[in-house]
Every structure is written in C-alpha cells, then in structure tokens.
mmCIF file of C-alpha atoms and ligand atoms in Angstrom:
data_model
loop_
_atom_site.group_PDB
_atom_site.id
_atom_site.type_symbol
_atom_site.label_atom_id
_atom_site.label_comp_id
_atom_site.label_asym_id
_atom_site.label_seq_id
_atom_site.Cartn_x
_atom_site.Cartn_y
_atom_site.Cartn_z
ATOM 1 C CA UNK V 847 3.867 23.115 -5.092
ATOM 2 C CA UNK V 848 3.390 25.449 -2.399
ATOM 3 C CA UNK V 849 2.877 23.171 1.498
ATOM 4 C CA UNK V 850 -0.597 23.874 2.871
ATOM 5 C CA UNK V 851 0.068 25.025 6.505
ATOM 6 C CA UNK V 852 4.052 26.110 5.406
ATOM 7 C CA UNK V 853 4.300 28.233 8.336
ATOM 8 C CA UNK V 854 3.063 25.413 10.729
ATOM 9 C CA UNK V 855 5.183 22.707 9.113
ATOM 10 C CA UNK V 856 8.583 24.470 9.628
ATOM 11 C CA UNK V 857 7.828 25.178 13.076
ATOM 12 C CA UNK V 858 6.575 21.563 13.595
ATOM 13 C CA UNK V 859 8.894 19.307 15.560
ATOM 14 C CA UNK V 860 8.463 16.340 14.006
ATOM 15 C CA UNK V 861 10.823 14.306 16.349
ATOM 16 C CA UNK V 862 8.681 15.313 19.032
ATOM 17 C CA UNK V 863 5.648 13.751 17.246
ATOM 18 C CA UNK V 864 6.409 10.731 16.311
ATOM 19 C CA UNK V 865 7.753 9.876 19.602
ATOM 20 C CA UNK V 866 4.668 11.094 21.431
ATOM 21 C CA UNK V 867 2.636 8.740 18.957
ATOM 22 C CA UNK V 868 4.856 5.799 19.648
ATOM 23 C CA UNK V 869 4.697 6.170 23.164
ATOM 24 C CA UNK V 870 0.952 6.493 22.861
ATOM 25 C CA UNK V 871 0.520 3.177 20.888
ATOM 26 C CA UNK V 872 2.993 1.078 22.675
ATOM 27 C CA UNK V 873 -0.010 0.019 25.265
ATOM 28 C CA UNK V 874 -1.672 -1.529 21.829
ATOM 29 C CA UNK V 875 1.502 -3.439 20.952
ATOM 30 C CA UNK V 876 0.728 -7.021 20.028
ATOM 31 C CA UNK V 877 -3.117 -6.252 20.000
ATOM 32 C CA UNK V 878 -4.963 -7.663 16.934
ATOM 33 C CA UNK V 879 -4.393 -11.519 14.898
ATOM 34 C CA UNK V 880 -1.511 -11.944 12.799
ATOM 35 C CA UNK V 881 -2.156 -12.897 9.290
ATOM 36 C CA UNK V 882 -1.942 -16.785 9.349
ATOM 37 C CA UNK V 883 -3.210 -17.618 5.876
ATOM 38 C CA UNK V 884 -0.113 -16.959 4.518
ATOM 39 C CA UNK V 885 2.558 -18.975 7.219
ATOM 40 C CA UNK V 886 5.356 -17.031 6.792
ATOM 41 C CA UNK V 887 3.580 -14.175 7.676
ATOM 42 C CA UNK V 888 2.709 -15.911 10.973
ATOM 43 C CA UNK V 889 6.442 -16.278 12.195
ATOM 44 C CA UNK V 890 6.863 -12.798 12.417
ATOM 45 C CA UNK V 891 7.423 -10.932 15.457
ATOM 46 C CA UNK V 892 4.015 -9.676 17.277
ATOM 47 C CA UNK V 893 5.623 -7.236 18.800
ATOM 48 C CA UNK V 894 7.248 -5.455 15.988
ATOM 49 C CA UNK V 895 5.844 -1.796 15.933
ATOM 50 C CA UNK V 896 7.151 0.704 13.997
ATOM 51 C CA UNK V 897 6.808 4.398 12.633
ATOM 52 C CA UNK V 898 8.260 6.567 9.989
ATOM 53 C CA UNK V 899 7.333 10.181 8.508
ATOM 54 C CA UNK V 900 8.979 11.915 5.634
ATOM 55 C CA UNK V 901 8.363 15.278 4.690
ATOM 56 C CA UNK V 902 8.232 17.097 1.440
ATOM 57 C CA UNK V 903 11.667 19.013 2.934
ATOM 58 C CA UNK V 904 12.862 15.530 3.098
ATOM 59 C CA UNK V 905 12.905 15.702 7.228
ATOM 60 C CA UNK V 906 12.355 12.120 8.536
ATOM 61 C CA UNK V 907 11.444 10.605 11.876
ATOM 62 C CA UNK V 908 11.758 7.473 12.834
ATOM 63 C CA UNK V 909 10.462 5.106 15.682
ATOM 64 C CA UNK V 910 10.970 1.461 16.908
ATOM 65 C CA UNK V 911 11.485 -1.083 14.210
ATOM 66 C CA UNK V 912 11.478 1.630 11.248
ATOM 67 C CA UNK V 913 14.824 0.366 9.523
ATOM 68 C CA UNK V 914 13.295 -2.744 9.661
ATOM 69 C CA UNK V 915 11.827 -4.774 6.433
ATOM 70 C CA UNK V 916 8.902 -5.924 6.455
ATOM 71 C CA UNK V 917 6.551 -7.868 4.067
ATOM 72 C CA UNK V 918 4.603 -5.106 1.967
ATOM 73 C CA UNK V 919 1.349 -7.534 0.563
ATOM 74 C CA UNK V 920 -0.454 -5.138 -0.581
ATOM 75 C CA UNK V 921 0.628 -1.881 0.079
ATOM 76 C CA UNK V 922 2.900 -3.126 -3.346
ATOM 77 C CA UNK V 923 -0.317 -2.558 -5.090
ATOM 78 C CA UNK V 924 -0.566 1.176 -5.056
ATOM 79 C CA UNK V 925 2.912 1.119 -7.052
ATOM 80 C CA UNK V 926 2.052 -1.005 -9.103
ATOM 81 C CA UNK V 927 -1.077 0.858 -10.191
ATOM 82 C CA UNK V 928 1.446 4.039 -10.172
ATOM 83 C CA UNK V 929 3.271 1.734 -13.346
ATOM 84 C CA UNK V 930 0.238 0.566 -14.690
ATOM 85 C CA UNK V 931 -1.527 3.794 -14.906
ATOM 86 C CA UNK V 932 1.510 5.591 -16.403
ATOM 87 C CA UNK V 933 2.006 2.680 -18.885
ATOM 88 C CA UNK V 934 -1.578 2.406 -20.219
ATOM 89 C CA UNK V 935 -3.638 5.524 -18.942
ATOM 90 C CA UNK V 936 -7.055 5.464 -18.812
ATOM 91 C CA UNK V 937 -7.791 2.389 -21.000
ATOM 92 C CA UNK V 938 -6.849 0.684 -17.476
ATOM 93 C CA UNK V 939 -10.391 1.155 -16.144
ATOM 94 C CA UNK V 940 -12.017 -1.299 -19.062
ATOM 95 C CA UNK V 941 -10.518 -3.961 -17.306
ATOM 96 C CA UNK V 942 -10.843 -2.901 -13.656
ATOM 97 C CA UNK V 943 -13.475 -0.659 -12.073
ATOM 98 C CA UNK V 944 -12.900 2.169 -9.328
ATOM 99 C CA UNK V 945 -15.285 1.591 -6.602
ATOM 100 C CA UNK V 946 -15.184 0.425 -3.149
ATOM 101 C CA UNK V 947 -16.229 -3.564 -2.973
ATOM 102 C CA UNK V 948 -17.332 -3.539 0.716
ATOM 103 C CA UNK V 949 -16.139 -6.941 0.725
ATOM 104 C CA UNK V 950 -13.109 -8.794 1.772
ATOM 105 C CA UNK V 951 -9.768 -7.892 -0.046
ATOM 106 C CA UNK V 952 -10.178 -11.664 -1.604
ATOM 107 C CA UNK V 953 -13.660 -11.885 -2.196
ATOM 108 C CA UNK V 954 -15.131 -13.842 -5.183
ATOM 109 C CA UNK V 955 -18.784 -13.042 -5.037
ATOM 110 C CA UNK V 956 -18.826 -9.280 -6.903
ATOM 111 C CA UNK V 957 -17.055 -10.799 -10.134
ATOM 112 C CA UNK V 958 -19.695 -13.420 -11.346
ATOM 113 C CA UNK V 959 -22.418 -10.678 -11.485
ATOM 114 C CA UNK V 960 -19.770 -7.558 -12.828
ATOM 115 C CA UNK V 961 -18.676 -10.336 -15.384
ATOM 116 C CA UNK V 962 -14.869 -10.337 -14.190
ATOM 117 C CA UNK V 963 -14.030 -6.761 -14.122
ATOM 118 C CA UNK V 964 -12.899 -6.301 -10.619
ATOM 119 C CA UNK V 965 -14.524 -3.361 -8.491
ATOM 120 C CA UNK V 966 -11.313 -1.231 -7.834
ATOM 121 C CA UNK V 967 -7.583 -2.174 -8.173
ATOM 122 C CA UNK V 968 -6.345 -2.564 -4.785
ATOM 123 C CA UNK V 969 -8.961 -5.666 -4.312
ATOM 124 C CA UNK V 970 -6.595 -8.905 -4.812
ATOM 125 C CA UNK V 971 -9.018 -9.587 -8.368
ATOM 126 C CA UNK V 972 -7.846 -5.957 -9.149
ATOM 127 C CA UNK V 973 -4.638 -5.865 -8.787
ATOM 128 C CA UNK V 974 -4.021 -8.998 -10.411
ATOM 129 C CA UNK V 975 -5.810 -7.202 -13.442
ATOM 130 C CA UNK V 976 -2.921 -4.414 -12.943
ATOM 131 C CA UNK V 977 -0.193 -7.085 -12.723
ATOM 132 C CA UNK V 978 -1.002 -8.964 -16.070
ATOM 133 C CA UNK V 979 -0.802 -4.968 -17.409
ATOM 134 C CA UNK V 980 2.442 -4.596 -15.614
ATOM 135 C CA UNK V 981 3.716 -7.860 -18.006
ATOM 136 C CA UNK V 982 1.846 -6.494 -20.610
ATOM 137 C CA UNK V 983 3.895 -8.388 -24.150
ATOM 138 C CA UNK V 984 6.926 -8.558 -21.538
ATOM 139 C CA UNK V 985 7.520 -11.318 -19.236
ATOM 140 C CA UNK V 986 7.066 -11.505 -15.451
ATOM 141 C CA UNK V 987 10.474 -11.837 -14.597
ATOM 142 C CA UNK V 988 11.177 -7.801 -16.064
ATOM 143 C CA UNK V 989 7.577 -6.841 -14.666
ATOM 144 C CA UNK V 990 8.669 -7.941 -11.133
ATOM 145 C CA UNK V 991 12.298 -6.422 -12.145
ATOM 146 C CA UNK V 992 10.577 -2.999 -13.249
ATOM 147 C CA UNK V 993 8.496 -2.701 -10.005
ATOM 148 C CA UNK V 994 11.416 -3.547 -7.151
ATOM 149 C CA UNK V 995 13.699 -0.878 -9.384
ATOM 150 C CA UNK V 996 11.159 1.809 -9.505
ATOM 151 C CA UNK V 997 10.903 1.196 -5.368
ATOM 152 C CA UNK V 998 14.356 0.820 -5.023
ATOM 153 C CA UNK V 999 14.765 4.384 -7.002
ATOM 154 C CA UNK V 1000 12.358 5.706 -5.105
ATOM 155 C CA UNK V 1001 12.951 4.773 -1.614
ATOM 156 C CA UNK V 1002 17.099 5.768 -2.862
ATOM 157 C CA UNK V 1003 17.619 2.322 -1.443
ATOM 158 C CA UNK V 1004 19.812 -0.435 -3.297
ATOM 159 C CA UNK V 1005 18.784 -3.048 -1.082
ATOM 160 C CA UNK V 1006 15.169 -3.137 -1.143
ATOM 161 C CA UNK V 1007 14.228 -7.021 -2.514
ATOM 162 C CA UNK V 1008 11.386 -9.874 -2.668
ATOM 163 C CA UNK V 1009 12.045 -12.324 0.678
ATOM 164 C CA UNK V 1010 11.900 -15.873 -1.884
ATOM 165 C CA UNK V 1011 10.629 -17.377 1.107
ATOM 166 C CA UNK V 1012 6.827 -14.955 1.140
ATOM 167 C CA UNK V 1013 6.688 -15.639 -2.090
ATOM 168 C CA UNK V 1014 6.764 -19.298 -2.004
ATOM 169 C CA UNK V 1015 4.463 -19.478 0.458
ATOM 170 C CA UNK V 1016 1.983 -17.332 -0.658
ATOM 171 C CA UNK V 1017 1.965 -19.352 -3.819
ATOM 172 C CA UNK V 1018 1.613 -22.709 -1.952
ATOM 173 C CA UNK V 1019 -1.400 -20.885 0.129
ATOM 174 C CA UNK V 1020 -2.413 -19.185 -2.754
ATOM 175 C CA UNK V 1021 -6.187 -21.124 -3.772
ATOM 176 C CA UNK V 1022 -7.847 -18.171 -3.670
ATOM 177 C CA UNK V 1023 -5.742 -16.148 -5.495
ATOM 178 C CA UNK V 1024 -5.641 -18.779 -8.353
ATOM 179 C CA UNK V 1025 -9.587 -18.840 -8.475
ATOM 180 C CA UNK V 1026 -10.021 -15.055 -8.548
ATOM 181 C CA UNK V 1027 -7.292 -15.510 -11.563
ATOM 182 C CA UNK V 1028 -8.795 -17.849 -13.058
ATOM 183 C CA UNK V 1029 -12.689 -16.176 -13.246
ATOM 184 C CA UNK V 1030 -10.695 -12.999 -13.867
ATOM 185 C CA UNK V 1031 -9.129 -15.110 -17.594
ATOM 186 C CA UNK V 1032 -12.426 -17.106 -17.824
ATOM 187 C CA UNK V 1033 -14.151 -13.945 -19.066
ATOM 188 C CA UNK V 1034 -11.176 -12.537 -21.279
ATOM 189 C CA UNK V 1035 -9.774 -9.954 -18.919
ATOM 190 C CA UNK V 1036 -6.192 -10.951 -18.527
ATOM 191 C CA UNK V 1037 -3.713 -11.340 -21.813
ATOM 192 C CA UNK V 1038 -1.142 -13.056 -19.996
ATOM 193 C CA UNK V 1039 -1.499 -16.626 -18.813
ATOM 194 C CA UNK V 1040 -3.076 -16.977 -15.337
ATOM 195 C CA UNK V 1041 0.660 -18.655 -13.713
ATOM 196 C CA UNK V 1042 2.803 -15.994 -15.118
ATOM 197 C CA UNK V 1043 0.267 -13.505 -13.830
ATOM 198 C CA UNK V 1044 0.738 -14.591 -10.391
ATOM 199 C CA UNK V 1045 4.064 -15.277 -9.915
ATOM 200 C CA UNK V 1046 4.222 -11.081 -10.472
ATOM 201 C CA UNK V 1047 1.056 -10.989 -7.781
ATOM 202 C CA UNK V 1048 2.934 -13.543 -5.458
ATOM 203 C CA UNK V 1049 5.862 -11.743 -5.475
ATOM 204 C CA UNK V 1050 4.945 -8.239 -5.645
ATOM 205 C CA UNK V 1051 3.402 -8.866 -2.358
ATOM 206 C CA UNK V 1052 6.645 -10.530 -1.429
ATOM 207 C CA UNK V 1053 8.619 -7.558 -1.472
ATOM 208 C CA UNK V 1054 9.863 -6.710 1.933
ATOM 209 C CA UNK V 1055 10.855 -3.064 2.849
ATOM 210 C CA UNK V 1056 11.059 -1.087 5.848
ATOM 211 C CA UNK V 1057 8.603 1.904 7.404
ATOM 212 C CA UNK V 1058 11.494 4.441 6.314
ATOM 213 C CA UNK V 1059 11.878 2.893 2.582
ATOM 214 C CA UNK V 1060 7.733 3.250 2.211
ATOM 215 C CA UNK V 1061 7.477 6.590 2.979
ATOM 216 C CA UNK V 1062 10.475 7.743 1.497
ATOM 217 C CA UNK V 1063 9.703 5.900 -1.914
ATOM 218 C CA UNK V 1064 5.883 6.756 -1.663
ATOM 219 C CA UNK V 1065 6.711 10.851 -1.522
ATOM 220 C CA UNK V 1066 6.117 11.705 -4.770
ATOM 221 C CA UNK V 1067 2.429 10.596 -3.875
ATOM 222 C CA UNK V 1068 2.270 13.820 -1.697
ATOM 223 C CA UNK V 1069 3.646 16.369 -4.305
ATOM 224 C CA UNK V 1070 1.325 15.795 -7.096
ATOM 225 C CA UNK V 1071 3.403 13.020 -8.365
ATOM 226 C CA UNK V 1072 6.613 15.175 -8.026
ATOM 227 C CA UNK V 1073 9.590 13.772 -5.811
ATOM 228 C CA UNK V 1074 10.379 16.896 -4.008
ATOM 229 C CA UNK V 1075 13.590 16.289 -2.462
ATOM 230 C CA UNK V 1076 15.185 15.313 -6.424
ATOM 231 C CA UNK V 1077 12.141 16.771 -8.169
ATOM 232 C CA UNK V 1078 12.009 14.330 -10.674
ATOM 233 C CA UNK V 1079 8.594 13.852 -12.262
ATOM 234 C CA UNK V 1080 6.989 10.134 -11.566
ATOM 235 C CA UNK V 1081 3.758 10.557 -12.359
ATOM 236 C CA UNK V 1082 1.439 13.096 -13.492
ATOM 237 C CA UNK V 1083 -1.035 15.246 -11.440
ATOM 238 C CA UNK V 1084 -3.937 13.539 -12.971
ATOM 239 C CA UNK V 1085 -2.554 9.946 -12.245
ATOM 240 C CA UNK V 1086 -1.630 11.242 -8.364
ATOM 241 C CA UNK V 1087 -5.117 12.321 -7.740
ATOM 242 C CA UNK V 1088 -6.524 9.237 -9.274
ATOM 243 C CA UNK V 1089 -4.208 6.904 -6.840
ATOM 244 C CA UNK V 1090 -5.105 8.905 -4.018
ATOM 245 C CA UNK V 1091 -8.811 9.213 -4.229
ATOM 246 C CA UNK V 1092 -8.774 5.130 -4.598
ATOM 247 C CA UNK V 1093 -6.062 4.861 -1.508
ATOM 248 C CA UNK V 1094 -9.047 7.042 0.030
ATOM 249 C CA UNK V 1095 -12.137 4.800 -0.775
ATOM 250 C CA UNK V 1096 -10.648 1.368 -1.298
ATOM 251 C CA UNK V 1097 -7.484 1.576 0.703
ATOM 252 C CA UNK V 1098 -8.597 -0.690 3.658
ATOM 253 C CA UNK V 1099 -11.630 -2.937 1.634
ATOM 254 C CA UNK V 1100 -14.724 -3.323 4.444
ATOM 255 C CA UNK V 1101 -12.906 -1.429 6.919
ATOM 256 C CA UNK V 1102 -11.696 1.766 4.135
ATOM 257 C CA UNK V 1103 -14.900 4.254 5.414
ATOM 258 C CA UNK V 1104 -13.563 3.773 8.995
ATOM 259 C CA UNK V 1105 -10.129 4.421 7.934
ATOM 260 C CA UNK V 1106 -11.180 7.471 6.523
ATOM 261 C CA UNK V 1107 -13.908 8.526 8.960
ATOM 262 C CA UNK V 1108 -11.013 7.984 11.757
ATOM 263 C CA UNK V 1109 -7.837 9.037 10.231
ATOM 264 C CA UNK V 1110 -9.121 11.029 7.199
ATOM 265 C CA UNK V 1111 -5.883 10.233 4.850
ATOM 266 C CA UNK V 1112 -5.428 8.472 1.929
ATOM 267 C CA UNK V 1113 -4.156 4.873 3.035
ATOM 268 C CA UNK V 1114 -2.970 1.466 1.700
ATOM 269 C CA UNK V 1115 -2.815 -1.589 4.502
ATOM 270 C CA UNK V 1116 -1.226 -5.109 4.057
ATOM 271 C CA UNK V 1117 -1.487 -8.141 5.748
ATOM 272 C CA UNK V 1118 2.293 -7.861 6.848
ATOM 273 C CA UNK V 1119 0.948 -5.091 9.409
ATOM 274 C CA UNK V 1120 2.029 -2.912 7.048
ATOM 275 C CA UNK V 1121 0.000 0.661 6.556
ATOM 276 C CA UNK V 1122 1.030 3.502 3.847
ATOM 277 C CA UNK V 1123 -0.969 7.248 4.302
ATOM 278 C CA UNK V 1124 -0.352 9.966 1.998
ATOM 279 C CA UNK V 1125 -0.408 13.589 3.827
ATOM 280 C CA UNK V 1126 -1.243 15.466 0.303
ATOM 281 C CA UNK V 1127 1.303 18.399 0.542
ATOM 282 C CA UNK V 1128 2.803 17.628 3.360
ATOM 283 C CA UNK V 1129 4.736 14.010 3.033
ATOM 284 C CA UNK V 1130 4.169 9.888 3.856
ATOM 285 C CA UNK V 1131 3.832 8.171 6.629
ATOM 286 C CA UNK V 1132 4.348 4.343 7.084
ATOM 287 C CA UNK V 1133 3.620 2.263 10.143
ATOM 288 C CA UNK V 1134 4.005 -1.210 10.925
ATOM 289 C CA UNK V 1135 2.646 -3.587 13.533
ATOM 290 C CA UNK V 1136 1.939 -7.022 12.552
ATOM 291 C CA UNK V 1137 -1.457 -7.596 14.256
ATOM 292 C CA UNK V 1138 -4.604 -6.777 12.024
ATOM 293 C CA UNK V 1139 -8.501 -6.085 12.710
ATOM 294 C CA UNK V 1140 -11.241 -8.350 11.097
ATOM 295 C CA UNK V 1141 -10.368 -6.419 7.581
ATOM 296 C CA UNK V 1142 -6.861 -7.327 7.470
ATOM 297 C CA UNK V 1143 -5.464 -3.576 8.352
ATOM 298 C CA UNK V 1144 -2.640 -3.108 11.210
ATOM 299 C CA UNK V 1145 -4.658 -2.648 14.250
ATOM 300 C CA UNK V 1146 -1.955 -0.661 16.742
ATOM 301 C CA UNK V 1147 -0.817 0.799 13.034
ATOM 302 C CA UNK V 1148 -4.474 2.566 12.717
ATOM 303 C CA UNK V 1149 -4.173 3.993 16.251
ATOM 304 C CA UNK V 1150 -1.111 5.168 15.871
ATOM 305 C CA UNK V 1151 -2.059 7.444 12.609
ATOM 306 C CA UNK V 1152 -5.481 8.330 13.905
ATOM 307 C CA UNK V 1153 -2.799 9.541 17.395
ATOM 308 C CA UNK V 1154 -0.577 11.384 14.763
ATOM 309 C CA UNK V 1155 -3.221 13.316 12.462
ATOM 310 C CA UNK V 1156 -5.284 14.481 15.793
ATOM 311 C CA UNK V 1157 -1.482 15.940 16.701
ATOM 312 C CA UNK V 1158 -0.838 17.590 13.628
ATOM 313 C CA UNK V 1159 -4.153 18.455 11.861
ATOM 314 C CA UNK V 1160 -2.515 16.525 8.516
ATOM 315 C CA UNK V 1161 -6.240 14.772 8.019
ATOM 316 C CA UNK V 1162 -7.797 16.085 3.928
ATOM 317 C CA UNK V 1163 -10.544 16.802 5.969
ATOM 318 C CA UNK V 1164 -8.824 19.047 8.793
HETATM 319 O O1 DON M 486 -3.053 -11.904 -1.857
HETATM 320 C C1 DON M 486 -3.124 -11.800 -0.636
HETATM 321 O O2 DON M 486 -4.076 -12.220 -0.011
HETATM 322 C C2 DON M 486 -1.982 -11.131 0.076
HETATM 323 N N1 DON M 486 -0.756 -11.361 -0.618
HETATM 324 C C3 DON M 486 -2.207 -9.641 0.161
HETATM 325 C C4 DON M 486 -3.466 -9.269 0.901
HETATM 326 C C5 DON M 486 -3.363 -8.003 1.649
HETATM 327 O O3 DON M 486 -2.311 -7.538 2.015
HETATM 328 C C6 DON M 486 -4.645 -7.383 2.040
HETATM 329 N N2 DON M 486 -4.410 -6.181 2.810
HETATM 330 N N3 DON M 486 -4.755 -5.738 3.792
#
C-alpha cells in the first residue's frame, strides 16, 4: 500500500515529535480521576504518562513510561473483534449491532428495548457478545490463550501477559458486568455459559502491555490489515475498514464524537489510561496516562494526540 503523504513522512522527524508532544502534555500530568471501580486500577501511579508511535517503516518513538505495561481494559476489545470477525465474518453482527450507544461503556438501559443485541462491540454488553464468539465450542482457557498469542505475535513480544491480580479484581467488582451477561443470555444471545464468558471478558481486560507493545501489535490496523514491517496478512481489507470505522464512532462511548471532532483518528480508550489511534497509512500510536474524563478516556492521553495530529496533519479528516 502506497503511504499517503510518502514524501512528508520520510522527511518527518518523528523523534522530534513525540518529544515536543510530551513536553506539551506534561503540564496535564495527573489531571483527570483514576478509575476506582475496579481497585487495582486505583493503585496505579497518577503520574504515569506515556507515548509511543510506530510507523509503517517500522520507525518508533518513544516517551516517558512507554516500555512500561499497563492494564489494556478495553483497548483488548478491538483485538478481540479483529479474532472474532476473522473467525465468524459477518454473521457477527446478528448478535451485536454497529452503532454508537451514546451511553456509558456499561450501560444497561439500550438492551431491554434492542432485546439483548448490544449497540456496537466495543460497549462492555458487546464485547462480551465477541468474547463468548472468541470461545465459540472451545473453552475459555484457549480463547484467552488465542488472544494474548495473537498480541504477543503481533507486538513480537514474548512477554506480553494477563496481571492475575486485574483480573481478580475486576471479577470481584464485576456486578455490572455479570448483569449485562446475564440480560445478554436471558434473551439467547450468548452459547457459552455466562461464568466462562467472563472469565475471557475479565481477563482480556486484564492483559497488561506497554504503549510500545500497542502500537507495534496494532500496525497491521494501519496497512489494510497487512503487518508491513513482516507483511504477513492478519486480516482482510474489508475486516480493517470495518474495525476502524467502529474505533471511529464507538471508540470512546459518550465522549467518541469529541474524540473524533478533536483528534479525527480512529481510537480505542481503557480505563487503565490506556488510548490506541490508528493513523490509516501511516502507523499506531498508543498513549497512556492513568487519569480519565467523565467517559472513562485518558484525559492528558487525549491532549496529547489532539497535540500530535495538529503537528503532523495524520487526522482522516486532514
Ligand atoms: O468492564 C469494564 O468495565 C472494564 N474492564 C473495561 C472498561 C473500559 O476500559 C472502558 N473504557 N474506556
């Protein structure tokens, strides 16, 4: 695939961008709540900030806490629609729809009237539709097992893994997540029982990695679902341009046509402080800062990409 804006690309220095943008955010450092629903997610480190890019050349630039791993939530969600999607194809969107909610990520009130098929699948009711696919007549054990391989493969990282610790206590804080399970099975729409469905949700969301492992693992997202730096095939075109156009609308939940009104990219956030933005053409970018707006999406994180694409003109809608 040829790279929009080639000529500006190679001359970009990319170094030089990423470490005007983290200078530039470092005054919103700590700004925003943590996540406190979940307590481990509480512990961490307010101050954490960091930033990484990674190009279709396979250039990378890193800032702050970028080696760092960090709890993923529900940035896990766009891979494991990637799966999913591959897996099942189109028959996917019986079970779960593909519009933005406009509600919280954990809101109950849409499913009663849409009869328990969840509005898009990066809503928590959605992608716990996509996780009992991920199972499918497997268990949950190889579903989990399939997903942190695929990222560990992707990101060229052995060591990515699930921190046990998330895990457990998103399950022990997990009510919510239970009851949008359970209306999800009360009106037929999951095949697996609602426990084993879960424990893939819970731990999917569990799965720490670091700003450099996102963006590297999430490249193929750029290239039409094309790693370019081994050009192995992930996905197809048609499955790339699906995932994107949802990262676009339903990325951020409430807060997704601000994302895209001030940043312009197709995103994924997570209540870790987590965000993931696909540049199409160009590469990822992952940022991390562990205090979130009302909508649960990295608040210093959403300056610093709205910084970056004003820099570099990377925004769809340059
Ligand atoms: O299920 C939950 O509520 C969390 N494990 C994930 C939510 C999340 O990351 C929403 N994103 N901004």
């Amino acid at each position: 695939m040829e790279l929009p804006r080639a000529g500006l690309l190679s001359d970009l220095d990319l170094e030089a961008v990423v470490d005007d943008t983290y200078r530039y955010v470092e005054t919103y450092r700590g700004h925003g709540r943590q996540a406190s629903y979940i307590p481990a997610l509480e512990k961490v480190d307010p101050n954490k900030l960091a930033i990484a890019v990674v190009l279709g050349d396979g250039r990378t630039a890193l800032a702050g806490d970028a080696e760092e791993p960090f709890s993923i939530q529900s940035i896990s969600k766009v891979f494991t629609l990637s799966l999913v999607l591959d897996r099942v194809g189109a028959i996917l969107w019986n079970r779960v729809g593909r519009e933005p909610s406009g509600s919280p990520f954990n809101s109950i009130v849409q499913l009663e009237a849409e009869k328990g098929k969840p509005r898009n699948p990066l809503i928590n009711a959605g992608a716990i539709v996509v996780s009992d696919q991920l199972i499918g007549a497997d268990t949950a054990d190889a579903a989990i097992a399939e997903l942190v391989s695929f990222l560990r493969v992707r990101a060229e990282d052995a060591s990515i893994a699930i921190d046990d610790g998330v895990a457990m206590s998103e399950s022990q804080a997990g009510a919510l997540n239970r009851s949008l399970a359970h209306f999800v099975a009360a009106f037929g729409n999951l095949d697996n029982p609602v426990e084993e469905v879960l424990s893939v949700y819970f731990r999917q969301c569990a799965i720490a990695m670091s700003c450099r492992q996102l963006a590297r693992a999430s490249l193929y997202l750029a290239f039409d679902g094309v790693d370019p730096i081994t050009g192995e095939t992930v996905t197809t075109p048609d499955h790339c341009r699906r995932i994107l156009s949802l990262m676009l609308t339903c990325g951020h939940y409430d807060n997704s046509g601000d994302f895209a009104f001030r940043i312009g990219l197709p995103g994924k956030s997570g209540v870790g402080g987590g965000i993931l933005t696909i540049a199409p053409g160009v590469g990822a970018i992952a940022v991390w800062s562990p205090g979130l707006n009302q909508a649960g999406t990295s608040l210093a994180g959403a300056v610093a990409l709205e910084r970056m694409v004003e820099a570099t003109g990377w925004s769809v809608f340059a």
